[in-house]
Short mmCIF file of C-alpha atoms and ligand atoms in Angstrom, two decimals:
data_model
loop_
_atom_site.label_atom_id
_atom_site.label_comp_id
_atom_site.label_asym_id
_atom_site.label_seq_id
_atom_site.Cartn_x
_atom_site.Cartn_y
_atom_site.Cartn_z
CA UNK A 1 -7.50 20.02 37.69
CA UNK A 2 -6.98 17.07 35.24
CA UNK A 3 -5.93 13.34 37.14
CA UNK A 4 -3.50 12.32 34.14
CA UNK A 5 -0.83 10.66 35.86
CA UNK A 6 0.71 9.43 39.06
CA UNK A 7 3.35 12.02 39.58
CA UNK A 8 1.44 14.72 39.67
CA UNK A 9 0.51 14.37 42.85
CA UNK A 10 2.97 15.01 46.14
CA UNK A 11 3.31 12.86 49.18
CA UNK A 12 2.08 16.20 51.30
CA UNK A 13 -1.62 15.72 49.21
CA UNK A 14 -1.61 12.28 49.88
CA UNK A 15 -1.14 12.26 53.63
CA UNK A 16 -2.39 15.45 54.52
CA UNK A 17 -5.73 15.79 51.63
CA UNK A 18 -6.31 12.42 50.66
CA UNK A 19 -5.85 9.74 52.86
CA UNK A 20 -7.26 11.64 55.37
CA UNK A 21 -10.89 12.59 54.03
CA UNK A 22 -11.02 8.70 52.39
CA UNK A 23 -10.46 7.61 56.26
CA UNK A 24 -13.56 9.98 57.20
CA UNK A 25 -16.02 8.96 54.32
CA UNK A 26 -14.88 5.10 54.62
CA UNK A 27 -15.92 5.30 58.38
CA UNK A 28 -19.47 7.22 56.98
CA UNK A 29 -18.29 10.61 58.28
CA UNK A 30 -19.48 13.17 55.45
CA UNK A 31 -21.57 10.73 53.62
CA UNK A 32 -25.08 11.93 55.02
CA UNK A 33 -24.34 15.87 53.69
CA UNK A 34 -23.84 14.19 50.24
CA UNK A 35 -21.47 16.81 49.37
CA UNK A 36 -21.54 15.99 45.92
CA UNK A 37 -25.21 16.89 45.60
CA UNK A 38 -26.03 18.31 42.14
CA UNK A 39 -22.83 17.45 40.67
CA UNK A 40 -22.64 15.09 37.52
CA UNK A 41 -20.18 12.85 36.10
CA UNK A 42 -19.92 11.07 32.90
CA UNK A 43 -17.67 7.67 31.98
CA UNK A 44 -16.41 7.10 28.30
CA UNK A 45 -15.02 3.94 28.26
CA UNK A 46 -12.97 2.02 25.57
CA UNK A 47 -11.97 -0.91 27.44
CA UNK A 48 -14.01 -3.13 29.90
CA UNK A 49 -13.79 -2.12 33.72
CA UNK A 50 -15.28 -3.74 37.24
CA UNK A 51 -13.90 -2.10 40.02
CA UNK A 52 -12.79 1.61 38.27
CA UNK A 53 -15.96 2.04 36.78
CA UNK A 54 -18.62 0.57 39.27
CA UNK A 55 -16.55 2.28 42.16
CA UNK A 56 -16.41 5.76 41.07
CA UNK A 57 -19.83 5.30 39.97
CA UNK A 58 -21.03 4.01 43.74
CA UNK A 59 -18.97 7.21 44.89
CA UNK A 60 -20.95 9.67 43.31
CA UNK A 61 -24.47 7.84 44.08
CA UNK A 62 -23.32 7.72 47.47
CA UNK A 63 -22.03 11.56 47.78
CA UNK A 64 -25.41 12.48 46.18
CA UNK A 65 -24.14 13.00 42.96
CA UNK A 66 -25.42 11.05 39.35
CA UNK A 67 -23.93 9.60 36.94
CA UNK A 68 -24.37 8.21 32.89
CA UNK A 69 -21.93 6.99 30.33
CA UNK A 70 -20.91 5.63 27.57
CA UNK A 71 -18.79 2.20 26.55
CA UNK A 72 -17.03 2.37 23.23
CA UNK A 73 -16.01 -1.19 21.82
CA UNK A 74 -12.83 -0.75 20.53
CA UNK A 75 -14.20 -3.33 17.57
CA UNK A 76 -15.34 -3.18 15.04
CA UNK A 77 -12.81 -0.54 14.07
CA UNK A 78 -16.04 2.11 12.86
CA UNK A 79 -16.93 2.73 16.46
CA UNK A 80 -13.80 4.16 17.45
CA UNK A 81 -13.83 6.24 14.12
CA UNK A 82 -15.38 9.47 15.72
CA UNK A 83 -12.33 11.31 17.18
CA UNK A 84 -11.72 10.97 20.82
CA UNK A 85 -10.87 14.86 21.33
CA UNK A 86 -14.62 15.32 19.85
CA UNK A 87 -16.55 13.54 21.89
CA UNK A 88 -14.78 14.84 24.76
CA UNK A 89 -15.57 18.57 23.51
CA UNK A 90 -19.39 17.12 22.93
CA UNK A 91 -19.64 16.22 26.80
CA UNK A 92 -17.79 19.63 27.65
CA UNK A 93 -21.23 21.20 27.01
CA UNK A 94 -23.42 18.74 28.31
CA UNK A 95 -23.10 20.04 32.14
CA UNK A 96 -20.75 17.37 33.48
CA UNK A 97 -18.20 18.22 36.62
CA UNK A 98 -16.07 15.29 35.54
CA UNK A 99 -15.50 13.11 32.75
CA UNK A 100 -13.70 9.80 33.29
CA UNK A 101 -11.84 8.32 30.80
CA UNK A 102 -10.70 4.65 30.59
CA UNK A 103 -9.18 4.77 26.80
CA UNK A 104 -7.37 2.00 24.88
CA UNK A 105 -4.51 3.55 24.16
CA UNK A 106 -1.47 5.42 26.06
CA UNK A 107 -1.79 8.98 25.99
CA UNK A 108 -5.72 9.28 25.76
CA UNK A 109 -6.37 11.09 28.82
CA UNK A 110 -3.98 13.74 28.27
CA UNK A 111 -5.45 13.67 24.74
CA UNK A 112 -8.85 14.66 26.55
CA UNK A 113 -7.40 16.88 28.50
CA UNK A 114 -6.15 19.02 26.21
CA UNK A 115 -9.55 19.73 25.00
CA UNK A 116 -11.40 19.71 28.34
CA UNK A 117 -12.79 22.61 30.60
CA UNK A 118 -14.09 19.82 33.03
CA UNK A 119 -11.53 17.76 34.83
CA UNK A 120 -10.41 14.45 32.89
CA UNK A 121 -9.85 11.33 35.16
CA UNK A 122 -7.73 8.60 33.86
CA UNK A 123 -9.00 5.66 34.60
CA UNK A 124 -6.57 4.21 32.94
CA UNK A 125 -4.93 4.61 29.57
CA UNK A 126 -3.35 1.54 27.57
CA UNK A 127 0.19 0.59 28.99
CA UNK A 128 0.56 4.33 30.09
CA UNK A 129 -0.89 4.90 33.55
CA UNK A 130 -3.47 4.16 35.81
CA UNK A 131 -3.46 7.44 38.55
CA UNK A 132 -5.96 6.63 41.29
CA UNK A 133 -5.30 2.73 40.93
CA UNK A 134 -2.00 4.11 42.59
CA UNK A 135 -3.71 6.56 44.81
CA UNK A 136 -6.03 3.35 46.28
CA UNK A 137 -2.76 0.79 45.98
CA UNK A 138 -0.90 3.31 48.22
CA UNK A 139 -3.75 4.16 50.72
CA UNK A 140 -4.05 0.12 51.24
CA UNK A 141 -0.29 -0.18 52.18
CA UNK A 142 -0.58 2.62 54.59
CA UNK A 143 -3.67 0.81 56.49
CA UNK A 144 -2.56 -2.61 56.06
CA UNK A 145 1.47 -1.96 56.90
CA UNK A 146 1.09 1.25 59.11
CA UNK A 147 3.82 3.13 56.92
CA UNK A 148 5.00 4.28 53.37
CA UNK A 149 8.78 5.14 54.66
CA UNK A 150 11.25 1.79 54.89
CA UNK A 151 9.19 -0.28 52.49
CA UNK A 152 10.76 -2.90 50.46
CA UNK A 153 8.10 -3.89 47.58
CA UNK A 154 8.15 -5.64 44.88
CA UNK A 155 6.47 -5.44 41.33
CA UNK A 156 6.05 -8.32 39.56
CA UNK A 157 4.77 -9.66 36.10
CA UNK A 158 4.35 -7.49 33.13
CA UNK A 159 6.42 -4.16 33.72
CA UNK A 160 6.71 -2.88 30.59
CA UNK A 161 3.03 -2.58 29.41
CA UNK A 162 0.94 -2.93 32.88
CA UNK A 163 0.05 1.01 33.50
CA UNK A 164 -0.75 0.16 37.54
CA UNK A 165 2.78 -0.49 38.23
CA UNK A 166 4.13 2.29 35.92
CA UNK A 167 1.57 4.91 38.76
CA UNK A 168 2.50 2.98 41.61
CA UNK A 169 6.22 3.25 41.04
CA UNK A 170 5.97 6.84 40.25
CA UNK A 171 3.66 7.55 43.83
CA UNK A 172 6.18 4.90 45.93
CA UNK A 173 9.31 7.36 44.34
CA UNK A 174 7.98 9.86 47.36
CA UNK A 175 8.76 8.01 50.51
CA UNK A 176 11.91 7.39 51.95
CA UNK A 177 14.48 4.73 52.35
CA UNK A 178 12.37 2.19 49.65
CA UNK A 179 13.76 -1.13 48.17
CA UNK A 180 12.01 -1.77 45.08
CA UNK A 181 12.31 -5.41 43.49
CA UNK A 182 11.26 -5.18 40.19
CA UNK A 183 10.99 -8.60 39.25
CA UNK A 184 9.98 -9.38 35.17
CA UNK A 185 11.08 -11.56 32.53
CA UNK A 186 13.76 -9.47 30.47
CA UNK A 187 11.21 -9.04 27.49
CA UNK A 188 8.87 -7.32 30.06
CA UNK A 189 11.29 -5.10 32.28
CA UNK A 190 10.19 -1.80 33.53
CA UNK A 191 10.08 0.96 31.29
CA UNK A 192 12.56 3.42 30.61
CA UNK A 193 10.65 6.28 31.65
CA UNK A 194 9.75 4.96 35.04
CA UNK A 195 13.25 3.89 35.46
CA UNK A 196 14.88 7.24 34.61
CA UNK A 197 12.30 8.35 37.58
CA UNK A 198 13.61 6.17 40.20
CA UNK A 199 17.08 7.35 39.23
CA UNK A 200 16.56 10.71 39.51
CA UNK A 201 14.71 10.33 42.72
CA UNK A 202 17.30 7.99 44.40
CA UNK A 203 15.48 5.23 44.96
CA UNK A 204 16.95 2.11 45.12
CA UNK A 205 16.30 -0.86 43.11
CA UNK A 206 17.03 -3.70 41.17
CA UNK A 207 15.84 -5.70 38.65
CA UNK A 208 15.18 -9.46 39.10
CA UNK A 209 14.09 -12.64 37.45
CA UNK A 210 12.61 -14.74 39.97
CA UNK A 211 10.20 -13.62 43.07
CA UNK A 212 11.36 -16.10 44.74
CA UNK A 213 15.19 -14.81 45.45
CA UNK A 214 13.38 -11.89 47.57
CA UNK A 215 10.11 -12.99 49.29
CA UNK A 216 11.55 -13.35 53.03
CA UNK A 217 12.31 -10.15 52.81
CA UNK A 218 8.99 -8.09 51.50
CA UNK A 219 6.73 -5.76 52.97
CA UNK A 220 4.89 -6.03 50.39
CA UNK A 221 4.00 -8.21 46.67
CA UNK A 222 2.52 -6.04 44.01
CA UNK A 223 1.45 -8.92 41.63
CA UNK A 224 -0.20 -8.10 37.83
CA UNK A 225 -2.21 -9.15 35.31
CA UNK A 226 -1.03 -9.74 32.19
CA UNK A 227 -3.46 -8.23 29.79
CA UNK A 228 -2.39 -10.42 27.11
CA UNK A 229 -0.43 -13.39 26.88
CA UNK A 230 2.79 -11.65 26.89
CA UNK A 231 3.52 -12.68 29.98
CA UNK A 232 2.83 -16.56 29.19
CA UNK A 233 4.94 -16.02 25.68
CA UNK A 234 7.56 -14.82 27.88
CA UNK A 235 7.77 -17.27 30.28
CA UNK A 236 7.88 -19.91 27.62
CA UNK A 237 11.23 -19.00 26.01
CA UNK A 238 13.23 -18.05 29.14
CA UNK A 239 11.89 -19.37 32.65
CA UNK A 240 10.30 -21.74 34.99
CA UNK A 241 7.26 -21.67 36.61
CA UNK A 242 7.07 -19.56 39.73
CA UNK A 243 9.22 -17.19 39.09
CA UNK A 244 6.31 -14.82 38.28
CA UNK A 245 3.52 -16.26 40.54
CA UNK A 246 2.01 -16.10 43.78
CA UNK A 247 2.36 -20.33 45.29
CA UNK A 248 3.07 -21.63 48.22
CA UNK A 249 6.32 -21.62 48.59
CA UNK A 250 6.32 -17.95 47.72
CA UNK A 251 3.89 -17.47 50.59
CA UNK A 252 6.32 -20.26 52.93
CA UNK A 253 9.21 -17.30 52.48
CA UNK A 254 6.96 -14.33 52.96
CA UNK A 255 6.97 -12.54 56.27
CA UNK A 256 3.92 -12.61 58.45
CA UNK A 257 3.35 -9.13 58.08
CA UNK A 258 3.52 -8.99 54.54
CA UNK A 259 0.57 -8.48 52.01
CA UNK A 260 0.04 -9.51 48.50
CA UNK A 261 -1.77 -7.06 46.05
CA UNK A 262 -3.30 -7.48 42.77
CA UNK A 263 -5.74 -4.74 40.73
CA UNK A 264 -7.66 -7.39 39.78
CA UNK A 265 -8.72 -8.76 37.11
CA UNK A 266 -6.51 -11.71 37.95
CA UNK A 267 -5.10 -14.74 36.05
CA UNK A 268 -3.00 -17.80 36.78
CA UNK A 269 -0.73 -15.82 38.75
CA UNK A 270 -2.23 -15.36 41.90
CA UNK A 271 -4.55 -18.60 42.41
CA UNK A 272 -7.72 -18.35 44.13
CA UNK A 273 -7.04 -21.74 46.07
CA UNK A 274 -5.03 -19.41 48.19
CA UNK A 275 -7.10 -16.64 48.74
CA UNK A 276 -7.74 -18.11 52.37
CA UNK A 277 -4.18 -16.51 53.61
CA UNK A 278 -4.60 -13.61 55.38
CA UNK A 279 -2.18 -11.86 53.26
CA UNK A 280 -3.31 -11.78 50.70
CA UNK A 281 -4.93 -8.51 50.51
CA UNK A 282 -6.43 -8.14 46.74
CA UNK A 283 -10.23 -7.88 47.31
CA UNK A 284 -9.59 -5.24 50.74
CA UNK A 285 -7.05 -3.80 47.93
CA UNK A 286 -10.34 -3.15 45.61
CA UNK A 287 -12.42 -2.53 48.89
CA UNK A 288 -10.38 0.79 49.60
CA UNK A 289 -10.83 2.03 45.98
CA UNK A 290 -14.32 3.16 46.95
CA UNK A 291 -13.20 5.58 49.76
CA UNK A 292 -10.76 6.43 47.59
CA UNK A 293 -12.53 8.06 44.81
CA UNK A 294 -14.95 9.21 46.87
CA UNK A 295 -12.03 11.28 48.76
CA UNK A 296 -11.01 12.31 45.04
CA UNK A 297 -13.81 12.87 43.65
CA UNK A 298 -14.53 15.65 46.96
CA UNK A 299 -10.90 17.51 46.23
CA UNK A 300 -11.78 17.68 42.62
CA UNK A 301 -14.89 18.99 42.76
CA UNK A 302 -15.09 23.31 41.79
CA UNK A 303 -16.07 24.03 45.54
CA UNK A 304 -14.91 22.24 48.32
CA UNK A 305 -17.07 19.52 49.13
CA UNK A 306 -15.66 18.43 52.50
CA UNK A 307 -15.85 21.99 54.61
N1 CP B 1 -8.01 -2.53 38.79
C1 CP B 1 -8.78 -2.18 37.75
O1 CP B 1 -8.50 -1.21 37.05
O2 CP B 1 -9.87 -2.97 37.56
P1 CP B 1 -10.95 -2.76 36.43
O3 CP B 1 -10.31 -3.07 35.11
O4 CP B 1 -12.06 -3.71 36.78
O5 CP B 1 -11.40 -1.32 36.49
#
């Protein structure tokens, strides 16, 4: 099975496959019978990566499993020349179990994928999604809030081209009786696909300028980065500062019980001065991604891993 995007995956896997078996390995239960012995997997990466890369790597060393890869500048333009649905074929005979796939543009994985006998992982593919980003974002909310049902959230930043929000709306769409915020400058509101998937799925939200208007009454902040500076160009032609940002006097209206998330890499808009409130929950956030993949990594491998 291919890990393309978000919504391919039901709330039943989640709760009854996935969160479960990352509870067991993050608590060291499994880890000792490395049930990934023997099994190989390769990274081909286009874009720069921290936590996706060095986590799903420290998942395999730590199942037993190996790992070696390749990063692809995206510049100069010559190294990007060889076709993406050849190298993929290339490392199709080279004895790999998985091949994950950070590429610079949308589409990329599924690019892969149609080429690929061995699973393709998205680790993320331009503006278009970022699957187990979502997997890990979700798995955090269920151990920091207790639930996934009666959720209000809210997105914020860059909606049209940051893929982590595009999975994580798609994976919240599941669970019942959510209030999504999705809170953007109106250059940078969701997309139109993701949208037509809350509709459909009767989910209710609404669309909003200012984070401000709705912190006393989140569960949860979803903050991102913006890869570029569309988010700064933006801001500059139609709002004020703090309408997009994790401050103080967002965190004076937030609830107690409330987190703040971020993938990470961060910029201005969730300052590190802050970092000292217990909500927010970023670097736990990245913490869970390990168990995560691990968990993932043991459902997608041929045989069952976890008997
Ligand atoms: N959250 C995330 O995808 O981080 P990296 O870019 O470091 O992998």
């Amino acid at each position: 099975m291919h890990v393309l995007e978000a919504q391919q995956f039901s709330r039943e896997w989640l709760e009854t496959e996935l969160f479960p078996l990352a509870e067991r390995l993050a608590g060291g239960d499994l880890v000792d019978q490395r049930p990934l012995r023997d099994r190989r997997l390769f990274w081909l990466f286009y874009e720069p990566s921290t936590r996706t890369r060095v986590s799903f790597e420290s998942a395999m060393a730590l199942l037993g499993g190996s790992v070696s890869g390749l990063e692809v500048p995206t510049h100069p333009e010559e190294l990007v020349s060889e076709r993406l649905e050849d190298r993929v074929r290339v490392l199709n005979d080279y004895g790999y179990d998985f091949i994950l796939l950070r590429y610079h543009q949308e589409g990329g994985a599924r690019r892969a994928a149609s080429v690929s006998r061995v699973p393709i992982i998205n680790a993320g593919d331009g503006s278009g999604q970022h699957p187990t980003q979502a997997m890990l974002d979700l798995f955090t909310i269920h151990q920091e809030i207790g639930r996934l049902d009666g959720l209000s959230v809210a997105l914020v930043g860059d909606l049209t081209f940051e893929r982590t929000t595009n999975s994580l709306a798609y994976l919240l769409g599941h669970f019942e009786d959510l209030r999504l915020s999705l809170v953007s400058p109106e250059t940078l509101r969701v997309r139109s696909d993701v949208r037509e998937y809350l509709d459909q799925h009767d989910v209710r939200y609404k669309e909003l300028r200012d984070l401000r208007e709705v912190a006393d009454k989140l569960d949860v902040v979803y903050m991102t980065r913006a890869h570029t500076g569309r988010l700064q160009h933006a801001l500059r032609f139609e709002s004020e500062e703090g309408c997009y940002s994790i401050t103080s006097e967002v965190l004076d209206r937030l609830p107690q019980h409330a987190i703040v998330m971020h993938p990470l890499p961060r910029g201005d808009e969730l300052p590190p001065a802050l970092d000292d409130d217990p909500r927010i929950a970023c670097f736990r956030q990245a913490r869970h991604g390990l168990a995560v993949r691990m968990a993932l990594l043991c459902l997608l491998a041929p045989e069952r891993a976890t008997a």
